[in-house]
Coordinates of C-alpha atoms in Angstrom, one line a residue:
L27 CA 117.0 96.2 97.5
Y28 CA 113.8 96.1 99.5
G29 CA 116.0 95.9 102.6
L30 CA 118.5 98.5 101.4
R31 CA 115.8 100.8 100.9
D32 CA 114.2 99.9 104.5
L33 CA 117.7 100.9 105.8
I34 CA 118.8 103.8 103.7
G35 CA 115.5 105.0 102.9
E36 CA 113.7 105.1 100.0
D37 CA 114.8 108.8 98.7
S38 CA 118.3 107.6 99.0
L39 CA 117.9 104.7 97.3
N40 CA 116.0 106.6 94.4
S41 CA 118.8 109.1 94.0
A42 CA 121.8 106.4 94.0
L43 CA 119.2 104.6 90.8
L44 CA 118.6 107.8 89.2
E45 CA 122.4 108.7 89.0
F46 CA 123.0 105.2 88.2
K47 CA 120.6 105.3 85.4
N48 CA 121.5 109.2 84.2
A49 CA 125.2 107.7 83.9
Y50 CA 124.5 104.6 81.8
A51 CA 120.8 104.6 80.3
F52 CA 121.2 104.5 76.3
K53 CA 124.3 104.5 75.9
S54 CA 125.6 102.7 72.4
K55 CA 128.7 103.0 73.2
P56 CA 130.5 100.8 76.0
P57 CA 131.5 101.1 78.5
F58 CA 128.2 99.2 79.6
A59 CA 126.9 98.9 82.9
G60 CA 127.4 96.1 85.4
S61 CA 126.7 95.1 89.0
N62 CA 129.7 96.6 90.4
D63 CA 128.8 100.2 88.7
L64 CA 125.4 99.7 90.1
Y65 CA 126.7 99.0 93.8
R66 CA 129.1 102.0 93.1
Y67 CA 126.3 104.2 92.9
L68 CA 124.5 102.3 95.8
Q69 CA 127.5 102.1 98.5
K70 CA 127.9 106.1 97.8
H71 CA 124.5 107.0 99.3
T72 CA 124.5 104.1 101.6
P73 CA 126.0 105.9 105.3
D74 CA 129.1 104.3 107.2
S75 CA 127.3 102.5 109.7
L76 CA 124.6 100.4 107.3
K77 CA 127.7 100.0 104.7
Y78 CA 127.7 96.6 106.2
Y79 CA 124.5 95.6 104.9
L80 CA 126.1 95.7 101.0
T81 CA 128.7 94.2 101.8
D82 CA 127.3 91.3 103.3
T83 CA 124.4 91.5 100.4
W84 CA 126.6 92.2 97.4
Q85 CA 129.8 91.1 98.0
K86 CA 129.4 87.8 100.5
I87 CA 127.1 84.6 100.7
T88 CA 125.4 85.8 104.1
L89 CA 122.8 83.7 105.9
Y90 CA 120.8 84.4 109.3
D91 CA 119.8 81.9 111.7
N92 CA 117.4 84.0 114.2
K93 CA 114.9 82.1 116.2
V94 CA 112.4 83.3 118.8
G95 CA 111.6 81.3 122.0
D96 CA 110.1 81.6 125.5
E97 CA 107.4 83.9 124.0
L98 CA 105.5 85.1 127.5
I99 CA 102.1 87.3 127.3
D100 CA 100.5 89.1 130.3
P101 CA 97.8 91.7 130.5
A102 CA 99.4 95.2 131.1
G103 CA 96.8 96.7 133.0
K104 CA 95.1 98.5 130.8
K105 CA 92.3 97.6 128.9
N106 CA 93.4 95.6 125.1
Q107 CA 97.3 95.9 126.5
Y108 CA 99.8 93.3 127.1
K109 CA 103.1 93.0 128.1
V110 CA 105.3 90.7 125.5
T111 CA 108.6 89.3 126.4
F112 CA 110.3 87.1 124.4
K113 CA 113.9 85.8 123.5
V114 CA 115.6 85.6 120.2
D115 CA 118.7 83.5 119.1
V116 CA 120.5 85.8 116.2
A117 CA 123.1 84.0 114.6
K118 CA 124.9 85.3 110.7
V119 CA 127.0 83.4 108.9
Y120 CA 129.7 84.2 105.7
I121 CA 129.9 80.5 103.7
D122 CA 133.6 81.1 102.4
D123 CA 134.8 80.2 99.0
K124 CA 135.1 76.8 99.7
G125 CA 131.9 76.4 101.1
N126 CA 132.4 76.5 104.7
H127 CA 130.2 78.1 107.2
V128 CA 132.2 80.8 109.3
L129 CA 130.3 82.4 112.6
A130 CA 130.1 86.0 112.2
K131 CA 130.2 86.7 115.9
Q132 CA 131.4 89.9 115.5
M133 CA 127.6 91.2 113.6
N134 CA 126.2 94.1 114.9
D135 CA 123.2 94.1 112.7
Y136 CA 119.8 96.4 112.3
I137 CA 117.0 93.3 112.3
D138 CA 113.2 94.0 112.5
I139 CA 111.3 92.8 115.1
G140 CA 107.9 92.1 115.0
I141 CA 104.3 91.6 117.6
F142 CA 101.2 90.4 115.5
G143 CA 97.4 90.4 115.9
A144 CA 95.7 87.4 114.5
D145 CA 95.4 87.8 110.5
S146 CA 91.5 88.7 109.4
K147 CA 90.0 88.8 105.3
N148 CA 89.7 92.8 104.7
K149 CA 86.7 93.7 102.4
E150 CA 87.6 91.9 99.6
G151 CA 87.8 88.9 100.9
R152 CA 92.1 88.4 101.5
W153 CA 94.0 87.6 104.0
Q154 CA 95.8 90.4 105.9
V155 CA 98.5 90.5 108.8
N156 CA 98.1 92.8 111.4
P157 CA 101.1 94.1 112.7
L158 CA 100.8 95.2 116.9
Y159 CA 104.4 96.1 117.1
L160 CA 107.5 96.1 115.0
K161 CA 111.1 98.1 115.4
K162 CA 114.2 97.6 114.3
Y163 CA 116.9 96.4 116.7
K164 CA 120.5 96.5 116.1
L165 CA 121.5 92.7 117.6
S166 CA 124.9 91.1 118.2
Y167 CA 125.7 87.6 117.6
G168 CA 123.9 85.6 120.7
T169 CA 120.7 85.5 123.0
H170 CA 118.8 88.5 123.6
T171 CA 115.4 89.0 125.9
I172 CA 112.8 91.8 124.0
T173 CA 109.4 93.1 126.2
A174 CA 107.3 95.0 124.3
I175 CA 104.2 96.9 125.4
V176 CA 101.2 96.4 122.9
K177 CA 97.9 97.4 122.0
G178 CA 96.0 94.5 120.6
K179 CA 95.7 90.6 121.8
P180 CA 98.9 89.1 120.4
V181 CA 99.6 85.7 118.7
R182 CA 103.3 85.3 117.4
V183 CA 106.4 87.7 117.3
G184 CA 108.6 87.3 114.7
I185 CA 112.1 87.7 113.9
D186 CA 112.5 89.6 110.4
P187 CA 108.9 88.5 109.8
Y188 CA 109.4 90.3 106.4
N189 CA 111.8 88.1 105.0
K190 CA 114.5 91.2 104.4
L191 CA 117.0 89.1 105.5
I192 CA 118.4 85.6 103.8
D193 CA 117.8 82.8 106.3
R194 CA 119.4 79.6 106.9
N195 CA 116.4 77.6 106.3

């Protein structure tokens, strides 16, 4: 649901959940709500361009195999700005009813790309992550080269850095 909220927006997700609640809350007689009923309300509030995500997360067993490699960090000319270039390998598989992995070569999914500065401690002494860049890319199967200019010294790059997708590992 966090991933869906990120794609369709909090207001759309809240509207779907409110409609579902209003239809089924405090019912004393059947039919009672099930996951298919919730799915129907979520589907109603999800644009056609993002319904692939609902299908992948509710109707299929979907795993991603995304990797980052070949990072290159160069000063960008201005003070404290860096040009970060890196490659991402993107893959998605479905697990069929026999346990076989079926490669989804036709994928075209929205996936977050993040570039992060060094972690630091906040006032309470807890470690905090410092994102310098976070953007959603529509990525197909295969290898892609991404370049971004960031303010602040980058120390790591991540694909789906907040783990909204289920990774094979």
